[in-house]
N, CA, C and O atoms as a MOPAC input file, in Angstrom:
PM7 MOZYME 1SCF
protein

 N    -71.24300 1   -12.14500 1   -10.16800 1
 C    -70.12600 1   -11.90200 1   -11.07200 1
 C    -69.42000 1   -13.23200 1   -11.32700 1
 O    -69.06400 1   -13.94300 1   -10.38600 1
 N    -69.22200 1   -13.55900 1   -12.58000 1
 C    -68.57800 1   -14.83900 1   -12.89300 1
 C    -67.13200 1   -14.86100 1   -12.40000 1
 O    -66.44900 1   -13.84100 1   -12.31000 1
 N    -66.71600 1   -16.07400 1   -12.09000 1
 C    -65.38100 1   -16.25800 1   -11.54900 1
 C    -64.29900 1   -15.86400 1   -12.55500 1
 O    -63.26800 1   -15.31700 1   -12.16200 1
 N    -64.50900 1   -16.12500 1   -13.80400 1
 C    -63.51400 1   -15.78100 1   -14.83600 1
 C    -63.28600 1   -14.27300 1   -14.88900 1
 O    -62.15500 1   -13.80500 1   -15.01800 1
 N    -64.35800 1   -13.54100 1   -14.78800 1
 C    -64.24800 1   -12.07900 1   -14.84100 1
 C    -63.50900 1   -11.56200 1   -13.60500 1
 O    -62.71900 1   -10.62300 1   -13.70100 1
 N    -63.76000 1   -12.16300 1   -12.46600 1
 C    -63.05900 1   -11.76200 1   -11.24100 1
 C    -61.56200 1   -12.05400 1   -11.36200 1
 O    -60.72800 1   -11.24300 1   -10.95900 1
 N    -61.23600 1   -13.21400 1   -11.91900 1
 C    -59.83000 1   -13.56500 1   -12.11300 1
 C    -59.15400 1   -12.59500 1   -13.07400 1
 O    -58.00400 1   -12.20900 1   -12.86500 1
 N    -59.85700 1   -12.20800 1   -14.11300 1
 C    -59.29300 1   -11.24700 1   -15.06300 1
 C    -59.04100 1    -9.90800 1   -14.38500 1
 O    -58.01000 1    -9.27800 1   -14.62000 1
 N    -59.95700 1    -9.47900 1   -13.56100 1
 C    -59.79000 1    -8.21000 1   -12.85400 1
 C    -58.60500 1    -8.28200 1   -11.88800 1
 O    -57.81300 1    -7.34600 1   -11.78400 1
 N    -58.50000 1    -9.39900 1   -11.19300 1
 C    -57.38300 1    -9.57000 1   -10.25700 1
 C    -56.06100 1    -9.56400 1   -11.01200 1
 O    -55.09600 1    -8.92900 1   -10.58600 1
 N    -56.02300 1   -10.28000 1   -12.14300 1
 C    -54.80000 1   -10.30200 1   -12.94500 1
 C    -54.46500 1    -8.91600 1   -13.48900 1
 O    -53.30200 1    -8.51800 1   -13.54000 1
 N    -55.49100 1    -8.19900 1   -13.89000 1
 C    -55.28300 1    -6.83600 1   -14.38100 1
 C    -54.71800 1    -5.95100 1   -13.27500 1
 O    -53.80200 1    -5.16300 1   -13.51100 1
 N    -55.25800 1    -6.08000 1   -12.08200 1
 C    -54.76000 1    -5.29700 1   -10.93900 1
 C    -53.32000 1    -5.68600 1   -10.62100 1
 O    -52.48500 1    -4.82200 1   -10.35300 1
 N    -53.03100 1    -6.98100 1   -10.65000 1
 C    -51.66500 1    -7.44600 1   -10.38300 1
 C    -50.69000 1    -6.88600 1   -11.41700 1
 O    -49.59200 1    -6.45300 1   -11.06700 1
 N    -51.08700 1    -6.89400 1   -12.68200 1
 C    -50.23000 1    -6.34100 1   -13.74400 1
 C    -49.96800 1    -4.85700 1   -13.50900 1
 O    -48.83900 1    -4.38600 1   -13.64800 1
 N    -51.00900 1    -4.13900 1   -13.15700 1
 C    -50.85300 1    -2.70000 1   -12.90500 1
 C    -49.94800 1    -2.44800 1   -11.70400 1
 O    -49.14500 1    -1.51400 1   -11.71700 1
 N    -50.07200 1    -3.27200 1   -10.67200 1
 C    -49.22100 1    -3.12400 1    -9.48600 1
 C    -47.76800 1    -3.42100 1    -9.85300 1
 O    -46.86300 1    -2.71200 1    -9.41400 1
 N    -47.53800 1    -4.46100 1   -10.65000 1
 C    -46.17100 1    -4.78400 1   -11.09200 1
 C    -45.56400 1    -3.62100 1   -11.88400 1
 O    -44.41500 1    -3.24000 1   -11.66300 1
 N    -46.34800 1    -3.06800 1   -12.80300 1
 C    -45.86400 1    -1.93000 1   -13.59200 1
 C    -45.55700 1    -0.74100 1   -12.69000 1
 O    -44.55000 1    -0.05400 1   -12.86400 1
 N    -46.43100 1    -0.51300 1   -11.73700 1
 C    -46.23500 1     0.58800 1   -10.80400 1
 C    -44.96100 1     0.38700 1    -9.98300 1
 O    -44.18100 1     1.32100 1    -9.80000 1
 N    -44.75800 1    -0.82200 1    -9.49500 1
 C    -43.54600 1    -1.12300 1    -8.72700 1
 C    -42.29600 1    -0.97100 1    -9.59000 1
 O    -41.26600 1    -0.48400 1    -9.12200 1
 N    -42.39000 1    -1.38200 1   -10.83000 1
 C    -41.25800 1    -1.24500 1   -11.74600 1
 C    -40.92100 1     0.23000 1   -11.98600 1
 O    -39.75700 1     0.62900 1   -11.94900 1
 N    -41.94400 1     1.01500 1   -12.22700 1
 C    -41.72700 1     2.45100 1   -12.42700 1
 C    -41.17900 1     3.10200 1   -11.16100 1
 O    -40.32000 1     3.98100 1   -11.23000 1
 N    -41.67200 1     2.67300 1   -10.02300 1
 C    -41.18300 1     3.21000 1    -8.74900 1
 C    -39.69500 1     2.91700 1    -8.59100 1
 O    -38.92500 1     3.80000 1    -8.21100 1
 N    -39.29000 1     1.69300 1    -8.87700 1
 C    -37.88100 1     1.31000 1    -8.76800 1
 C    -37.03400 1     2.14600 1    -9.73100 1
 O    -35.94200 1     2.58800 1    -9.37400 1
 N    -37.52700 1     2.35900 1   -10.93200 1
 C    -36.81400 1     3.15700 1   -11.92800 1
 C    -36.64600 1     4.60100 1   -11.44800 1
 O    -35.57000 1     5.18600 1   -11.57700 1
 N    -37.70400 1     5.15700 1   -10.90300 1
 C    -37.64400 1     6.53800 1   -10.39900 1
 C    -36.67900 1     6.61700 1    -9.21800 1
 O    -35.94100 1     7.59300 1    -9.08900 1
 N    -36.67900 1     5.61100 1    -8.36600 1
 C    -35.75400 1     5.59200 1    -7.23200 1
 C    -34.30800 1     5.58100 1    -7.72300 1
 O    -33.45800 1     6.27400 1    -7.16400 1
 N    -34.02800 1     4.80400 1    -8.75700 1
 C    -32.67100 1     4.74600 1    -9.32200 1
 C    -32.27000 1     6.10300 1    -9.89600 1
 O    -31.14200 1     6.55900 1    -9.70400 1
 N    -33.19100 1     6.73600 1   -10.59400 1
 C    -32.88600 1     8.06000 1   -11.16100 1
 C    -32.65400 1     9.08000 1   -10.05600 1
 O    -31.80000 1     9.95800 1   -10.17900 1
 N    -33.41700 1     8.95800 1    -8.98100 1
 C    -33.24800 1     9.86900 1    -7.84700 1
 C    -31.86400 1     9.69900 1    -7.22000 1
 O    -31.18700 1    10.68600 1    -6.93000 1
 N    -31.45300 1     8.47400 1    -7.01500 1
 C    -30.12800 1     8.21100 1    -6.44300 1
 C    -29.04300 1     8.76000 1    -7.36000 1
 O    -28.08500 1     9.37500 1    -6.89300 1
 N    -29.19100 1     8.54000 1    -8.65400 1
 C    -28.20500 1     9.05300 1    -9.61300 1
 C    -28.16100 1    10.57900 1    -9.58800 1
 O    -27.08500 1    11.17500 1    -9.64400 1
 N    -29.31600 1    11.19900 1    -9.50400 1
 C    -29.37000 1    12.66400 1    -9.46000 1
 C    -28.73500 1    13.18600 1    -8.17700 1
 O    -28.04300 1    14.20400 1    -8.20000 1
 N    -28.95900 1    12.50800 1    -7.06800 1
 C    -28.36000 1    12.93000 1    -5.81000 1
 C    -26.83600 1    12.80900 1    -5.85200 1
 O    -26.12700 1    13.66900 1    -5.33100 1
 N    -26.34200 1    11.74900 1    -6.46700 1
 C    -24.89600 1    11.58500 1    -6.62300 1
 C    -24.32300 1    12.68500 1    -7.50700 1
 O    -23.25200 1    13.22200 1    -7.22400 1
 N    -25.03100 1    13.01500 1    -8.56600 1
 C    -24.57600 1    14.07700 1    -9.45500 1
 C    -24.56300 1    15.42700 1    -8.72900 1
 O    -23.65400 1    16.23300 1    -8.92900 1
 N    -25.54900 1    15.66400 1    -7.90900 1
 C    -25.59800 1    16.90800 1    -7.12800 1
 C    -24.39600 1    16.98800 1    -6.19400 1
 O    -23.75500 1    18.03400 1    -6.09500 1
 N    -24.08800 1    15.89200 1    -5.51000 1
 C    -22.92800 1    15.88100 1    -4.61200 1
 C    -21.64700 1    16.16200 1    -5.38500 1
 O    -20.79600 1    16.92600 1    -4.92800 1
 N    -21.51100 1    15.55000 1    -6.54700 1
 C    -20.31800 1    15.75100 1    -7.37000 1
 C    -20.20700 1    17.21100 1    -7.79800 1
 O    -19.13000 1    17.80200 1    -7.71800 1
 N    -21.29800 1    17.78500 1    -8.24300 1
 C    -21.29800 1    19.18500 1    -8.69400 1
 C    -21.02000 1    20.12000 1    -7.51800 1
 O    -20.30800 1    21.11300 1    -7.67300 1
 N    -21.57000 1    19.81400 1    -6.35400 1
 C    -21.29400 1    20.63500 1    -5.17500 1
 C    -19.82100 1    20.59500 1    -4.80500 1
 O    -19.24700 1    21.61500 1    -4.42600 1
 N    -19.20300 1    19.41700 1    -4.91400 1
 C    -17.77000 1    19.32600 1    -4.59700 1
 C    -16.94400 1    20.10100 1    -5.62400 1
 O    -15.95300 1    20.73800 1    -5.26800 1
 N    -17.34500 1    20.04800 1    -6.89600 1
 C    -16.65300 1    20.84300 1    -7.91400 1
 C    -16.78900 1    22.33000 1    -7.62500 1
 O    -15.82600 1    23.08800 1    -7.74200 1
 N    -17.97800 1    22.73300 1    -7.25100 1
 C    -18.22100 1    24.14000 1    -6.94100 1
 C    -17.35700 1    24.58700 1    -5.76800 1
 O    -16.76600 1    25.66600 1    -5.80900 1
 N    -17.28200 1    23.77900 1    -4.74000 1
 C    -16.46700 1    24.10600 1    -3.57300 1
 C    -14.98900 1    24.23600 1    -3.96300 1
 O    -14.28700 1    25.14100 1    -3.51300 1
 N    -14.54500 1    23.31800 1    -4.80100 1
 C    -13.15100 1    23.35600 1    -5.26800 1
 C    -12.87600 1    24.63100 1    -6.06400 1
 O    -11.84300 1    25.27500 1    -5.87900 1
 N    -13.79000 1    24.98600 1    -6.93700 1
 C    -13.62500 1    26.20200 1    -7.74500 1
 C    -13.64600 1    27.45300 1    -6.87600 1
 O    -12.88700 1    28.39200 1    -7.11500 1
 N    -14.50600 1    27.46700 1    -5.87700 1
 C    -14.55200 1    28.61400 1    -4.96600 1
 C    -13.23000 1    28.75600 1    -4.22100 1
 O    -12.74400 1    29.86700 1    -4.00900 1
 N    -12.65100 1    27.61700 1    -3.82400 1
 C    -11.36100 1    27.65400 1    -3.14100 1
 C    -10.27500 1    28.17600 1    -4.08000 1
 O     -9.41600 1    28.95200 1    -3.66200 1
 N    -10.30800 1    27.76000 1    -5.32900 1
 C     -9.33200 1    28.24800 1    -6.30300 1
 C     -9.46600 1    29.76000 1    -6.49600 1
 O     -8.46800 1    30.47400 1    -6.59700 1
 N    -10.68700 1    30.22500 1    -6.54500 1
 C    -10.91900 1    31.67100 1    -6.69800 1
 C    -10.33700 1    32.41600 1    -5.50100 1
 O     -9.69100 1    33.45100 1    -5.66900 1
 N    -10.56200 1    31.89700 1    -4.29400 1
 C    -10.01200 1    32.53500 1    -3.10100 1
 C     -8.49200 1    32.56800 1    -3.16100 1
 O     -7.86800 1    33.56800 1    -2.80800 1
 N     -7.89900 1    31.45800 1    -3.61600 1
 C     -6.43700 1    31.40700 1    -3.72400 1
 C     -5.92800 1    32.45000 1    -4.71700 1
 O     -4.94300 1    33.13600 1    -4.44700 1
 N     -6.59000 1    32.56900 1    -5.85100 1
 C     -6.18000 1    33.55500 1    -6.85000 1
 C     -6.34700 1    34.97700 1    -6.30900 1
 O     -5.50400 1    35.84000 1    -6.55200 1
 N     -7.42500 1    35.21300 1    -5.58300 1
 C     -7.64400 1    36.53800 1    -5.01100 1
 C     -6.55500 1    36.86100 1    -3.98800 1
 O     -6.06100 1    37.98700 1    -3.92800 1
 N     -6.18700 1    35.86300 1    -3.18700 1
 C     -5.11800 1    36.07700 1    -2.20200 1
 C     -3.79700 1    36.37000 1    -2.89500 1
 O     -3.05100 1    37.25100 1    -2.46700 1
 N     -3.50800 1    35.64300 1    -3.95400 1
 C     -2.26500 1    35.88300 1    -4.69200 1
 C     -2.26800 1    37.28000 1    -5.30900 1
 O     -1.25300 1    37.97600 1    -5.29100 1
 N     -3.39700 1    37.67800 1    -5.84600 1
 C     -3.50500 1    39.00700 1    -6.44400 1
 C     -3.30400 1    40.09000 1    -5.38800 1
 O     -2.61800 1    41.08300 1    -5.63200 1
 N     -3.89800 1    39.89800 1    -4.22500 1
 C     -3.73400 1    40.86900 1    -3.14600 1
 C     -2.27800 1    40.96200 1    -2.70000 1
 O     -1.77400 1    42.05400 1    -2.43700 1
 N     -1.61200 1    39.82800 1    -2.61400 1
 C     -0.20900 1    39.83500 1    -2.20700 1
 C      0.64900 1    40.55500 1    -3.23800 1
 O      1.55000 1    41.31300 1    -2.87900 1
 N      0.37300 1    40.32400 1    -4.50500 1
 C      1.12900 1    41.00900 1    -5.55500 1
 C      0.91300 1    42.52000 1    -5.46500 1
 O      1.85500 1    43.29100 1    -5.64500 1
 N     -0.29600 1    42.93700 1    -5.19500 1
 C     -0.57200 1    44.36700 1    -5.04600 1
 C      0.20000 1    44.94900 1    -3.86300 1
 O      0.75500 1    46.04500 1    -3.94400 1
 N      0.22400 1    44.19900 1    -2.76900 1
 C      0.96900 1    44.65800 1    -1.59100 1
 C      2.45000 1    44.77000 1    -1.90900 1
 O      3.10600 1    45.73900 1    -1.52700 1
 N      2.97200 1    43.77300 1    -2.61000 1
 C      4.38700 1    43.78700 1    -2.98200 1
 C      4.68400 1    44.99500 1    -3.86400 1
 O      5.68000 1    45.69200 1    -3.66700 1
 N      3.82000 1    45.22900 1    -4.82300 1
 C      4.02000 1    46.37700 1    -5.71000 1
 C      4.01500 1    47.68800 1    -4.93300 1
 O      4.77900 1    48.60400 1    -5.23600 1
 N      3.15800 1    47.76500 1    -3.94300 1
 C      3.05600 1    48.98200 1    -3.14400 1
 C      4.27500 1    49.15100 1    -2.23700 1
 O      4.82300 1    50.24600 1    -2.11000 1
 N      4.69200 1    48.04200 1    -1.60700 1
 C      5.79300 1    48.10500 1    -0.64500 1
 C      7.14000 1    48.30100 1    -1.33700 1
 O      7.95100 1    49.13100 1    -0.92800 1
 N      7.35400 1    47.53200 1    -2.37500 1
 C      8.67600 1    47.53600 1    -3.02100 1
 C      8.90300 1    48.85200 1    -3.74800 1
 O      8.09400 1    49.28800 1    -4.56700 1
 N     10.02100 1    49.46100 1    -3.42200 1
 C     10.33800 1    50.73800 1    -4.06100 1
 C     11.10300 1    50.55500 1    -5.34900 1
 O     10.74400 1    51.12700 1    -6.37800 1
 N     12.14400 1    49.77000 1    -5.30100 1
 C     12.92100 1    49.59800 1    -6.53100 1
 C     12.66600 1    48.22500 1    -7.14300 1
 O     12.14100 1    47.32800 1    -6.48300 1
 N     13.03400 1    48.07500 1    -8.37800 1
 C     12.70500 1    46.86800 1    -9.15500 1
 C     13.40400 1    45.62600 1    -8.62300 1
 O     12.80200 1    44.55300 1    -8.58400 1
 N     14.65100 1    45.74700 1    -8.21800 1
 C     15.41200 1    44.58300 1    -7.74300 1
 C     14.76300 1    44.00500 1    -6.49500 1
 O     14.55000 1    42.79600 1    -6.40500 1
 N     14.44600 1    44.87000 1    -5.52600 1
 C     13.80100 1    44.38800 1    -4.29900 1
 C     12.40800 1    43.84200 1    -4.59600 1
 O     11.99100 1    42.84900 1    -4.00000 1
 N     11.69700 1    44.47300 1    -5.50100 1
 C     10.34800 1    44.04700 1    -5.85700 1
 C     10.36200 1    42.64400 1    -6.44500 1
 O      9.55700 1    41.80000 1    -6.04900 1
 N     11.24200 1    42.39000 1    -7.36200 1
 C     11.32100 1    41.07400 1    -8.01200 1
 C     11.68100 1    39.99900 1    -6.98900 1
 O     11.07600 1    38.92800 1    -6.95300 1
 N     12.67600 1    40.30500 1    -6.16100 1
 C     13.09600 1    39.34400 1    -5.14400 1
 C     11.96600 1    39.06200 1    -4.16200 1
 O     11.73200 1    37.91200 1    -3.79200 1
 N     11.27400 1    40.10000 1    -3.74300 1
 C     10.16100 1    39.95000 1    -2.80800 1
 C      9.01700 1    39.15600 1    -3.44300 1
 O      8.42300 1    38.29900 1    -2.78800 1
 N      8.70900 1    39.43100 1    -4.69900 1
 C      7.65700 1    38.68600 1    -5.40000 1
 C      8.00200 1    37.20200 1    -5.47900 1
 O      7.15100 1    36.35000 1    -5.22400 1
 N      9.24100 1    36.89600 1    -5.83100 1
 C      9.65800 1    35.49600 1    -5.94000 1
 C      9.53100 1    34.78100 1    -4.59500 1
 O      9.04800 1    33.65100 1    -4.51600 1
 N      9.97300 1    35.46300 1    -3.54600 1
 C      9.90400 1    34.85300 1    -2.21400 1
 C      8.44200 1    34.64400 1    -1.79000 1
 O      8.08900 1    33.59100 1    -1.26000 1
 N      7.60300 1    35.64700 1    -2.02600 1
 C      6.18700 1    35.51500 1    -1.66300 1
 C      5.49700 1    34.42000 1    -2.47300 1
 O      4.68400 1    33.66600 1    -1.93900 1
 N      5.82000 1    34.33700 1    -3.75200 1
 C      5.24100 1    33.27000 1    -4.58300 1
 C      5.65500 1    31.89800 1    -4.07800 1
 O      4.86500 1    30.95400 1    -4.09500 1
 N      6.89300 1    31.79500 1    -3.63000 1
 C      7.37300 1    30.53800 1    -3.06200 1
 C      6.58000 1    30.19700 1    -1.79700 1
 O      6.16800 1    29.05200 1    -1.60800 1
 N      6.36800 1    31.19200 1    -0.93300 1
 C      5.58000 1    30.97100 1     0.28400 1
 C      4.14400 1    30.57500 1    -0.06300 1
 O      3.56600 1    29.69100 1     0.57000 1
 N      3.58600 1    31.22500 1    -1.05500 1
 C      2.21000 1    30.91700 1    -1.46000 1
 C      2.10300 1    29.47000 1    -1.94200 1
 O      1.15500 1    28.76400 1    -1.59800 1
 N      3.07200 1    29.03700 1    -2.73400 1
 C      3.05100 1    27.65100 1    -3.21800 1
 C      3.13500 1    26.67300 1    -2.04400 1
 O      2.43500 1    25.66000 1    -2.01800 1
 N      3.98500 1    26.98300 1    -1.08600 1
 C      4.11800 1    26.11900 1     0.08400 1
 C      2.81700 1    26.08200 1     0.89100 1
 O      2.39200 1    25.02000 1     1.34500 1
 N      2.20200 1    27.22600 1     1.06200 1
 C      0.92700 1    27.28300 1     1.79100 1
 C     -0.14400 1    26.50200 1     1.04200 1
 O     -0.92400 1    25.77400 1     1.65600 1
 N     -0.18900 1    26.64700 1    -0.29200 1
 C     -1.16500 1    25.89200 1    -1.09500 1
 C     -0.93900 1    24.39500 1    -0.95600 1
 O     -1.90000 1    23.63000 1    -0.86900 1
 N      0.32000 1    23.96600 1    -0.93400 1
 C      0.62800 1    22.55100 1    -0.75300 1
 C      0.12800 1    22.07700 1     0.60500 1
 O     -0.45300 1    20.99700 1     0.71600 1
 N      0.35500 1    22.88600 1     1.63600 1
 C     -0.09500 1    22.51400 1     2.98500 1
 C     -1.61800 1    22.39900 1     3.03400 1
 O     -2.16000 1    21.46500 1     3.62400 1
 N     -2.29200 1    23.34900 1     2.41300 1
 C     -3.75600 1    23.31200 1     2.38500 1
 C     -4.24700 1    22.05800 1     1.66700 1
 O     -5.16200 1    21.38300 1     2.13800 1
 N     -3.63400 1    21.75100 1     0.52900 1
 C     -4.02900 1    20.55500 1    -0.22500 1
 C     -3.76600 1    19.30200 1     0.58800 1
 O     -4.57500 1    18.37500 1     0.57500 1
 N     -2.64600 1    19.26100 1     1.29600 1
 C     -2.31300 1    18.10500 1     2.12800 1
 C     -3.33400 1    17.94400 1     3.26100 1
 O     -3.77900 1    16.83400 1     3.55400 1
 N     -3.69600 1    19.06300 1     3.89200 1
 C     -4.66700 1    19.00800 1     4.97900 1
 C     -6.04500 1    18.62000 1     4.49300 1
 O     -6.79800 1    17.95700 1     5.20700 1
 N     -6.38300 1    19.03200 1     3.27100 1
 C     -7.68800 1    18.71200 1     2.70600 1
 C     -7.81400 1    17.21400 1     2.45300 1
 O     -8.89000 1    16.64100 1     2.62700 1
 N     -6.70900 1    16.57400 1     2.04100 1
 C     -6.74300 1    15.13400 1     1.77300 1
 C     -6.73100 1    14.39800 1     3.08100 1
 O     -6.75400 1    13.16700 1     3.09700 1

């Protein structure tokens, strides 16, 4: 086999290896970006789930207040006080989360 042909084959192999390495690096970058996006979406999902739980708790408390309170004056006062407590608890939860 002539030396020129061997050199051409070696150069061809080197070019293919370079292209392969370049594509590998590109795929690795896309993988890292996708993993970061997954983490971000998971954190959003967790936050939304927590918000849903908070809303469900508030709804349950309002139902309890409606059931317990007999007259309108006591009901309104009790709702306001419970809403105030809920806001304080939400603030504490947010503070602890940070």
